[in-house]
PDB file of N, CA, C and O in Angstrom:
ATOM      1  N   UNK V  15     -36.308  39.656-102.298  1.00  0.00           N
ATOM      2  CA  UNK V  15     -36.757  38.527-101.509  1.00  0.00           C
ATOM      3  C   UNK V  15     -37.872  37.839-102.275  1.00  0.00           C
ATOM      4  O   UNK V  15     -38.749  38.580-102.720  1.00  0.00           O
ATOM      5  N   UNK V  16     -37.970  36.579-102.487  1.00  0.00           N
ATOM      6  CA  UNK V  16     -38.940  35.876-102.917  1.00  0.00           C
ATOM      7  C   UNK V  16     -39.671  35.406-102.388  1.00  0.00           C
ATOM      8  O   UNK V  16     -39.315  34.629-101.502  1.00  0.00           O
ATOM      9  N   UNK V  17     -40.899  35.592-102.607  1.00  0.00           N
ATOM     10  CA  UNK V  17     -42.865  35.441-101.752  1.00  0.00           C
ATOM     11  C   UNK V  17     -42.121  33.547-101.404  1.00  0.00           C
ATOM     12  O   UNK V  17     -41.421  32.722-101.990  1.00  0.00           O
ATOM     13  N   UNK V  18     -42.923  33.703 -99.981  1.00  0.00           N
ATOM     14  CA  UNK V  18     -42.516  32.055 -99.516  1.00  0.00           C
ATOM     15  C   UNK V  18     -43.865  31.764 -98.407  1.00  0.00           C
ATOM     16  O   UNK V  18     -43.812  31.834 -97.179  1.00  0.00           O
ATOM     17  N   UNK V  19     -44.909  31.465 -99.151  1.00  0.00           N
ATOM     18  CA  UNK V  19     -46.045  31.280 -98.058  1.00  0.00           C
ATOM     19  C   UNK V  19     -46.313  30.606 -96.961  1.00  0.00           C
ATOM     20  O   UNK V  19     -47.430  30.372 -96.501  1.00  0.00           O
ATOM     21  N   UNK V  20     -44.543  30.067 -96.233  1.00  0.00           N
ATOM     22  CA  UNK V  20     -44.391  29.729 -95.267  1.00  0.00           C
ATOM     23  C   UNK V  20     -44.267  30.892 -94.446  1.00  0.00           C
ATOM     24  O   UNK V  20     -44.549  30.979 -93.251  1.00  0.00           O
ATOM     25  N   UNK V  21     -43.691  32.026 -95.417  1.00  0.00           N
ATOM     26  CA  UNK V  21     -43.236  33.168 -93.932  1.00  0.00           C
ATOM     27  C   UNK V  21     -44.483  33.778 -93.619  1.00  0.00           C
ATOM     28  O   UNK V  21     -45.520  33.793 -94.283  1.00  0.00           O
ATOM     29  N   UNK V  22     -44.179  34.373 -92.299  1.00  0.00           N
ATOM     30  CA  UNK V  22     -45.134  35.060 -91.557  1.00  0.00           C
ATOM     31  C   UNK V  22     -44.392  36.215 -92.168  1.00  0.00           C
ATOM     32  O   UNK V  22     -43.245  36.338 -92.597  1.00  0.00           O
ATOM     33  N   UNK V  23     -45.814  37.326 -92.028  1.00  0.00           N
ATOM     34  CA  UNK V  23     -45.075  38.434 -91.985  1.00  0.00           C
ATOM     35  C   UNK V  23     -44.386  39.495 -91.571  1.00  0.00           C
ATOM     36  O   UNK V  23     -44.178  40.616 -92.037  1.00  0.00           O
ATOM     37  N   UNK V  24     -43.879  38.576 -90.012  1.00  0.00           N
ATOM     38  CA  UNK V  24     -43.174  39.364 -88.864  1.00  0.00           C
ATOM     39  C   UNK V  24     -41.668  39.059 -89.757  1.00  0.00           C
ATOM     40  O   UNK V  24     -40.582  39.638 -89.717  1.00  0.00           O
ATOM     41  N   UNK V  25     -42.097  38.026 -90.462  1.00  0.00           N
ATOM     42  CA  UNK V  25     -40.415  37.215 -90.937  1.00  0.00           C
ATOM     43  C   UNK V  25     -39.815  38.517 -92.237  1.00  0.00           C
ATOM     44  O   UNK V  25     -38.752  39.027 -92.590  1.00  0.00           O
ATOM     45  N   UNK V  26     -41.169  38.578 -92.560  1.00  0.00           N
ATOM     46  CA  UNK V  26     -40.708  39.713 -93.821  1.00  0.00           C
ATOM     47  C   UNK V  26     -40.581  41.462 -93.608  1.00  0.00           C
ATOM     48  O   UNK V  26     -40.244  42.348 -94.394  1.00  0.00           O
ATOM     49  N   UNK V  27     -40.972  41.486 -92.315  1.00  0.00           N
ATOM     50  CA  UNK V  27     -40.793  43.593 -91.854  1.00  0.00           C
ATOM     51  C   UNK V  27     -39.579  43.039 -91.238  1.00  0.00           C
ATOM     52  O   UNK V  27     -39.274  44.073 -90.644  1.00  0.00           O
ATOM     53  N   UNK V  28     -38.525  42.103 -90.873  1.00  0.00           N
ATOM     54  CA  UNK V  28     -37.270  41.968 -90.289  1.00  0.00           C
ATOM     55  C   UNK V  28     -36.333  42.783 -90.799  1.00  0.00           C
ATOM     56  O   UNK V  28     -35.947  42.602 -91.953  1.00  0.00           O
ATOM     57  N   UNK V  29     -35.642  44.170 -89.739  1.00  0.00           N
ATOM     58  CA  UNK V  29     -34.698  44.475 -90.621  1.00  0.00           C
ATOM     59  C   UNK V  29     -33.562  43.804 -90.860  1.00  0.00           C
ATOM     60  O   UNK V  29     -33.015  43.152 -89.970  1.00  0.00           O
ATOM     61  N   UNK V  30     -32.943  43.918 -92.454  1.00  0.00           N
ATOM     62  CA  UNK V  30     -31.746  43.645 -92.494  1.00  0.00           C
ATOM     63  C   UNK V  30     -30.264  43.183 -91.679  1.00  0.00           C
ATOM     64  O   UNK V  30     -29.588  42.158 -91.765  1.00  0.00           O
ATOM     65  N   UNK V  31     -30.093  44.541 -90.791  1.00  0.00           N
ATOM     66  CA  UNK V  31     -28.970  44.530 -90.162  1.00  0.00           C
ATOM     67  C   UNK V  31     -29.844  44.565 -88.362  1.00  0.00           C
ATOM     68  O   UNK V  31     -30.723  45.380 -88.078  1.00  0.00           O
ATOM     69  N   UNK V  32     -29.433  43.732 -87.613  1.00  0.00           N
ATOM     70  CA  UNK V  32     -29.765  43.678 -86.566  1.00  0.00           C
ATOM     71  C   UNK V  32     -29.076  44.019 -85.591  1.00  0.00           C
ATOM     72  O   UNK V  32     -28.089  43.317 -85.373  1.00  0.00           O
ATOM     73  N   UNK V  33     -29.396  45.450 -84.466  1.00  0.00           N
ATOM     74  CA  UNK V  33     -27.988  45.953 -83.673  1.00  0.00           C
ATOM     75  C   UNK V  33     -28.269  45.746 -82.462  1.00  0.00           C
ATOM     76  O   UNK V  33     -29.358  46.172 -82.078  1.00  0.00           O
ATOM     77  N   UNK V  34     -27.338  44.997 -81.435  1.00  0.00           N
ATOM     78  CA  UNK V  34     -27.658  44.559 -80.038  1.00  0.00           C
ATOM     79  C   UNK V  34     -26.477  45.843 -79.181  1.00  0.00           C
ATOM     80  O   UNK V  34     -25.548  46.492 -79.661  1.00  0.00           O
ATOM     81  N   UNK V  35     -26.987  45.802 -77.906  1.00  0.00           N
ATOM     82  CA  UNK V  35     -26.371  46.799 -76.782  1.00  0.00           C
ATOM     83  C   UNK V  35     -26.207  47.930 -77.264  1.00  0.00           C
ATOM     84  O   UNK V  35     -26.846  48.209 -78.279  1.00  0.00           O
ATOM     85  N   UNK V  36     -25.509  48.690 -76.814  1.00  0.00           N
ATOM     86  CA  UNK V  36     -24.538  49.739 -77.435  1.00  0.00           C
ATOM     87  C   UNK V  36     -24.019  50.468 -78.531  1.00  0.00           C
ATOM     88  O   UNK V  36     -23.720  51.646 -78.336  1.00  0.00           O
ATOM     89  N   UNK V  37     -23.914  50.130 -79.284  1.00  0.00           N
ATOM     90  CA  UNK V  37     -22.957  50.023 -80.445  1.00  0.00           C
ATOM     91  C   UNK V  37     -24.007  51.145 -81.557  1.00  0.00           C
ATOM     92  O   UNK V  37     -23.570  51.497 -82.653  1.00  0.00           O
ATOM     93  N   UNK V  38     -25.531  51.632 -80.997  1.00  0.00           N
ATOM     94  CA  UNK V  38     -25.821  52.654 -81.537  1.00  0.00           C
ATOM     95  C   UNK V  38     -26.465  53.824 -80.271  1.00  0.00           C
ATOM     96  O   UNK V  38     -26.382  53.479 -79.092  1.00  0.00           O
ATOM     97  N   UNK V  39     -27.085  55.175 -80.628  1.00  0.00           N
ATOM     98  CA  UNK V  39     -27.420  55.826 -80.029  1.00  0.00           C
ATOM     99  C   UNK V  39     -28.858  55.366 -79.395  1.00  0.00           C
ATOM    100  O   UNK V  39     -29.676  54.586 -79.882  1.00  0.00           O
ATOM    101  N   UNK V  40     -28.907  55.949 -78.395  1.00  0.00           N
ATOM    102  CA  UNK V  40     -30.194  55.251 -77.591  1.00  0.00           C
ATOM    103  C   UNK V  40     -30.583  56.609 -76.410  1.00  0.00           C
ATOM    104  O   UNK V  40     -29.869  57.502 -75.955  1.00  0.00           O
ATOM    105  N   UNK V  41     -31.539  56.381 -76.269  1.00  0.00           N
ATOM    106  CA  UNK V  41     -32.599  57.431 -75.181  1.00  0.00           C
ATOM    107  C   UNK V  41     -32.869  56.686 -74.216  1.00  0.00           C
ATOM    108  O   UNK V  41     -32.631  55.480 -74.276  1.00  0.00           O
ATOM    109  N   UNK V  42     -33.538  57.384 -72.908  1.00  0.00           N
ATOM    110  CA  UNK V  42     -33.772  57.007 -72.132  1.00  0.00           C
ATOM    111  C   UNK V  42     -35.457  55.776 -72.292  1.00  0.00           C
ATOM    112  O   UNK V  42     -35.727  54.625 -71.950  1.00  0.00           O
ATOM    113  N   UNK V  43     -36.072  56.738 -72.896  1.00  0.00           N
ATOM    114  CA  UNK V  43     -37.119  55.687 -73.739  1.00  0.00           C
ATOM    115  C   UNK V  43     -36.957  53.873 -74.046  1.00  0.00           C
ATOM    116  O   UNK V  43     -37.613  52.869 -73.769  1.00  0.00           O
ATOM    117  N   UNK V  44     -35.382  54.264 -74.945  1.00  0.00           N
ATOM    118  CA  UNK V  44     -35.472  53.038 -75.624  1.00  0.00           C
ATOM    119  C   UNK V  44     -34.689  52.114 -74.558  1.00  0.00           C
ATOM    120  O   UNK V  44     -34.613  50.920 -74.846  1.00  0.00           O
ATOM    121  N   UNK V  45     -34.074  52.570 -73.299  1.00  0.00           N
ATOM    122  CA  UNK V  45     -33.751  52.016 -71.872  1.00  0.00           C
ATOM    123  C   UNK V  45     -35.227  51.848 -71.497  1.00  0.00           C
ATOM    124  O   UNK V  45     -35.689  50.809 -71.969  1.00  0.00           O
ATOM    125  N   UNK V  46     -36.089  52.563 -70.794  1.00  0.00           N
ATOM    126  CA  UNK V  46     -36.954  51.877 -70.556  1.00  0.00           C
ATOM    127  C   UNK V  46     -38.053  50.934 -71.261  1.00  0.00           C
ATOM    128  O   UNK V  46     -38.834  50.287 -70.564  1.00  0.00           O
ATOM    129  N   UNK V  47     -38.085  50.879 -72.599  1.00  0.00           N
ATOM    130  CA  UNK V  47     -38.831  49.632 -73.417  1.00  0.00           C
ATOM    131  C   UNK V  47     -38.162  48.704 -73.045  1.00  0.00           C
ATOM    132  O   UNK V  47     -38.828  47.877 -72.423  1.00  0.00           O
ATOM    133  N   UNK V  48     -36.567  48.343 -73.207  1.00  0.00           N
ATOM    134  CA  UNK V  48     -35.656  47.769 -73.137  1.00  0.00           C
ATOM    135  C   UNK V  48     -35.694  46.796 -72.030  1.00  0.00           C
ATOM    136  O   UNK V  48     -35.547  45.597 -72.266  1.00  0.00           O
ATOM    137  N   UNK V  49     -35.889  47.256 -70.801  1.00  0.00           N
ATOM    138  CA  UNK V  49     -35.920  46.907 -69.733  1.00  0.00           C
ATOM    139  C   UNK V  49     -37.495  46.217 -69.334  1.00  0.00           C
ATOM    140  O   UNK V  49     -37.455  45.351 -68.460  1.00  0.00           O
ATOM    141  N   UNK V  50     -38.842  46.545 -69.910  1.00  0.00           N
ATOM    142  CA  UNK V  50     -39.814  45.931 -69.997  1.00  0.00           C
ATOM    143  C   UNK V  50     -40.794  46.561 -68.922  1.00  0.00           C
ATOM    144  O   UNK V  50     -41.634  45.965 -68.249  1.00  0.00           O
ATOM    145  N   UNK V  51     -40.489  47.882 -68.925  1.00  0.00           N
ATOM    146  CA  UNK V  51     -40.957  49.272 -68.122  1.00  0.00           C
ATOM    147  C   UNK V  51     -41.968  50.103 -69.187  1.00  0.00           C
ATOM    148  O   UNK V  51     -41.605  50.316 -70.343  1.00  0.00           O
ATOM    149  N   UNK V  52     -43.157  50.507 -68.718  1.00  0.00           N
ATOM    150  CA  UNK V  52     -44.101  51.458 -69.414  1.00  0.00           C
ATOM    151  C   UNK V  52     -43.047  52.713 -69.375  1.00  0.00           C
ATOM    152  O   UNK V  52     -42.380  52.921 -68.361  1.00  0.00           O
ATOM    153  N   UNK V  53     -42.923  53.660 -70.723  1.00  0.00           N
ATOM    154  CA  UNK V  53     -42.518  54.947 -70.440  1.00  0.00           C
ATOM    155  C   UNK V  53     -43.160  55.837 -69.930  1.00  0.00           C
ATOM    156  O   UNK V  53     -43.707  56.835 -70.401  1.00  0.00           O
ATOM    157  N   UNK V  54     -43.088  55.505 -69.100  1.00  0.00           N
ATOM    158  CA  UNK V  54     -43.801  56.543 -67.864  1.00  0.00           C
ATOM    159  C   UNK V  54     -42.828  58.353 -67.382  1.00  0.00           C
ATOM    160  O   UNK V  54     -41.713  58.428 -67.897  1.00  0.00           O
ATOM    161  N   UNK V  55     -43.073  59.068 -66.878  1.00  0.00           N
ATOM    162  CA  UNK V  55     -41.960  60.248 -66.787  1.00  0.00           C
ATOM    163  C   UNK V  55     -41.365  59.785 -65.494  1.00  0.00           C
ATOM    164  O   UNK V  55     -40.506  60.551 -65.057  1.00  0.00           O
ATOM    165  N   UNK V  56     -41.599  58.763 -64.804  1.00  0.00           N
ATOM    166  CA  UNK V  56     -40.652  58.202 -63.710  1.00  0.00           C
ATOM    167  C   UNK V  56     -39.893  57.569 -64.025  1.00  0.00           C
ATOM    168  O   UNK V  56     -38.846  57.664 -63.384  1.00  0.00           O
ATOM    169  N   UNK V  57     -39.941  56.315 -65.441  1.00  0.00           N
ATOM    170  CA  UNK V  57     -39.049  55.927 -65.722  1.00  0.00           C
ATOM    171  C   UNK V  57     -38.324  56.363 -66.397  1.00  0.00           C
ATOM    172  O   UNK V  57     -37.117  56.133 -66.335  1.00  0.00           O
ATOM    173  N   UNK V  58     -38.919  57.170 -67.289  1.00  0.00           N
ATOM    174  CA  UNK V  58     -38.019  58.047 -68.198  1.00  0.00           C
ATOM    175  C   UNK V  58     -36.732  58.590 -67.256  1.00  0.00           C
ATOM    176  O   UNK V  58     -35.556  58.300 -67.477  1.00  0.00           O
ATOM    177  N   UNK V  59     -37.272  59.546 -66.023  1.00  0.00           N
ATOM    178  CA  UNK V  59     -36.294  59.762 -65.354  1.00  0.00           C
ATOM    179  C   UNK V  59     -35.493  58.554 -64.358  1.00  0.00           C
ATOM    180  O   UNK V  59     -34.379  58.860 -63.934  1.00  0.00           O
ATOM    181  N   UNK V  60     -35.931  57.509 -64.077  1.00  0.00           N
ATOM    182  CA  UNK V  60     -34.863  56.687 -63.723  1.00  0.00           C
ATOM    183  C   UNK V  60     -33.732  56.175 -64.363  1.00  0.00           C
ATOM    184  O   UNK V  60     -32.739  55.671 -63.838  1.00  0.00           O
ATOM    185  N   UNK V  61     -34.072  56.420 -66.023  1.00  0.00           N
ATOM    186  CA  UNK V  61     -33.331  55.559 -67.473  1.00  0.00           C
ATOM    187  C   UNK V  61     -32.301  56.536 -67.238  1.00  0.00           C
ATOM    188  O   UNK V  61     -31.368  56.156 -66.530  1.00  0.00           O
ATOM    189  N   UNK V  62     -32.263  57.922 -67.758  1.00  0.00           N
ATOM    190  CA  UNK V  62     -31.840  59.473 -67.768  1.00  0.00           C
ATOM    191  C   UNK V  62     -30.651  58.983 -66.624  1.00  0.00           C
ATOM    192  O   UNK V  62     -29.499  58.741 -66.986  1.00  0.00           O
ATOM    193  N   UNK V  63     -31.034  58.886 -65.388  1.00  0.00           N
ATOM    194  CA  UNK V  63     -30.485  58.742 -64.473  1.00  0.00           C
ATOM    195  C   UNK V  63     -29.223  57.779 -64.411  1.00  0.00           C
ATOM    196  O   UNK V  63     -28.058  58.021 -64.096  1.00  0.00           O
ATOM    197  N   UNK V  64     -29.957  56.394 -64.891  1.00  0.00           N
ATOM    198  CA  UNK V  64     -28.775  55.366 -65.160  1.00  0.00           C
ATOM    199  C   UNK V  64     -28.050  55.651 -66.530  1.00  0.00           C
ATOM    200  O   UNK V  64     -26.834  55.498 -66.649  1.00  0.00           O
ATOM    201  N   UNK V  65     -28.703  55.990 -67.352  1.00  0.00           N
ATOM    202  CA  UNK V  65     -27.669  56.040 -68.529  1.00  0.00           C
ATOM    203  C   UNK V  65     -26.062  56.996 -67.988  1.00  0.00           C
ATOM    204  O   UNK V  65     -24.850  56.787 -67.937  1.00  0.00           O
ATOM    205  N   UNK V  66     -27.254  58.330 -67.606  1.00  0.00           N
ATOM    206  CA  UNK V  66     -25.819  59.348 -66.943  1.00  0.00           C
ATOM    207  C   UNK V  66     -24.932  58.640 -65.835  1.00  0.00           C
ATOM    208  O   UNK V  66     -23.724  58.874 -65.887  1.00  0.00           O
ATOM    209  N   UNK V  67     -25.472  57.670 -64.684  1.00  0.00           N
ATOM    210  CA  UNK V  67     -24.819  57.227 -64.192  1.00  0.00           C
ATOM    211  C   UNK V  67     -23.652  56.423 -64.767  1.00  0.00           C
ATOM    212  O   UNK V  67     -22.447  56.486 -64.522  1.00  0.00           O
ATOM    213  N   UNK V  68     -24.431  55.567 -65.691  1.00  0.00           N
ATOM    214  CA  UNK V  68     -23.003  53.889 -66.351  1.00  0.00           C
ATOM    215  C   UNK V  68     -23.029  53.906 -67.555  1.00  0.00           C
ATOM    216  O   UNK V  68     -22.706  52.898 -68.182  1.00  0.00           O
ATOM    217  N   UNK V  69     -23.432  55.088 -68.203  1.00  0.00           N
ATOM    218  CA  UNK V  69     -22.940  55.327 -69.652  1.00  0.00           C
ATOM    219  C   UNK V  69     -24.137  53.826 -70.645  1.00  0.00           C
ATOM    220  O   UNK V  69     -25.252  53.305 -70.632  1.00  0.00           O
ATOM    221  N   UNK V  70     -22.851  53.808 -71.320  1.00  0.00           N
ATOM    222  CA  UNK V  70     -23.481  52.140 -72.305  1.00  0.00           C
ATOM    223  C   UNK V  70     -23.926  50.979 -72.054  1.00  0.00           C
ATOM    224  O   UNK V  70     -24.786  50.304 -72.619  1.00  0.00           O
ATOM    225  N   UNK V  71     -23.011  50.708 -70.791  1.00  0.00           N
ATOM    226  CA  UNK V  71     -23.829  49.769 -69.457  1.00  0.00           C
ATOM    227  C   UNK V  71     -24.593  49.921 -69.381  1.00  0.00           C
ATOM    228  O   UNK V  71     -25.056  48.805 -69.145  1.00  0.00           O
ATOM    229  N   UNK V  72     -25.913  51.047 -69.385  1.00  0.00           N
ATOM    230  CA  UNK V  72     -26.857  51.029 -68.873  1.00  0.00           C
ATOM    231  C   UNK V  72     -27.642  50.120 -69.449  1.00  0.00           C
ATOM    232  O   UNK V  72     -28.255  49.317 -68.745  1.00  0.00           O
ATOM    233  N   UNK V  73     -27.726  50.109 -70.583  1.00  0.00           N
ATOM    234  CA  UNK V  73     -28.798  49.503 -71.839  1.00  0.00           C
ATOM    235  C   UNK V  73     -28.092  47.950 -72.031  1.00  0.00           C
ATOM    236  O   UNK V  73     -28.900  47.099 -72.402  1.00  0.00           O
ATOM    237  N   UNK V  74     -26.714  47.488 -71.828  1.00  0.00           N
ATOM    238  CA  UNK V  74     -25.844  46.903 -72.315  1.00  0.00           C
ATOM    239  C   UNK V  74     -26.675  45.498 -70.979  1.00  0.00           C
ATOM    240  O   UNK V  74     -26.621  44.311 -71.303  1.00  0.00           O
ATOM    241  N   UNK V  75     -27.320  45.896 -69.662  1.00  0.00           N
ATOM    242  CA  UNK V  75     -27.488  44.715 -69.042  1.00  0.00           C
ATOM    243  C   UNK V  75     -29.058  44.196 -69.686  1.00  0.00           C
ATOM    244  O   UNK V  75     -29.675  43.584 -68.814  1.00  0.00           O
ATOM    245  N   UNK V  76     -29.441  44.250 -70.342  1.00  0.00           N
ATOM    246  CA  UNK V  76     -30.902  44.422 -71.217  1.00  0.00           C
ATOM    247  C   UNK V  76     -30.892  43.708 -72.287  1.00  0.00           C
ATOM    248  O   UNK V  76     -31.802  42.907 -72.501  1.00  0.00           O
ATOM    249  N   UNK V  77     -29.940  43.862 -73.076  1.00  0.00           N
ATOM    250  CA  UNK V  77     -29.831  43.970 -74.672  1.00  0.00           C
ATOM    251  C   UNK V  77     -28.517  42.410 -74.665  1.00  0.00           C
ATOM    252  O   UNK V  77     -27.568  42.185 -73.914  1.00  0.00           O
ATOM    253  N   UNK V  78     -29.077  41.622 -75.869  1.00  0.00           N
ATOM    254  CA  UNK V  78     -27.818  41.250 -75.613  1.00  0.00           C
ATOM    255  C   UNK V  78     -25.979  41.719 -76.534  1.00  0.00           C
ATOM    256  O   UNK V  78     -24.932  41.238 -76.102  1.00  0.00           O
TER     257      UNK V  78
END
């Protein structure tokens, strides 16, 4: 990549490949960041809860 002293440097820690919903492994954690919830051990266990409930759905209404 070549220095461009227009970018910020949020522009330059960007990863590469960018993965939306599903399509990788995920925790109950990254359901509740996801959702815009402190990980708290209540939400942790509400995430736990929905993931086991709707599987990939769970994260999938969040994410686009």
């Amino acid at each position: 990549m070549t220095s461009n002293s227009t970018e910020s440097s949020d522009e330059r820690k960007r990863p590469l490949e960018l993965f939306t919903g599903s399509e990788r492994p995920y925790d109950p954690e990254d359901l509740v960041k996801a959702s815009g919830r402190e990980p708290t051990p209540s939400n942790l266990k509400w995430a736990k809860r929905l993931i086991d409930e709707q599987g990939a759905a769970a994260i999938e209404r969040y994410l686009p």
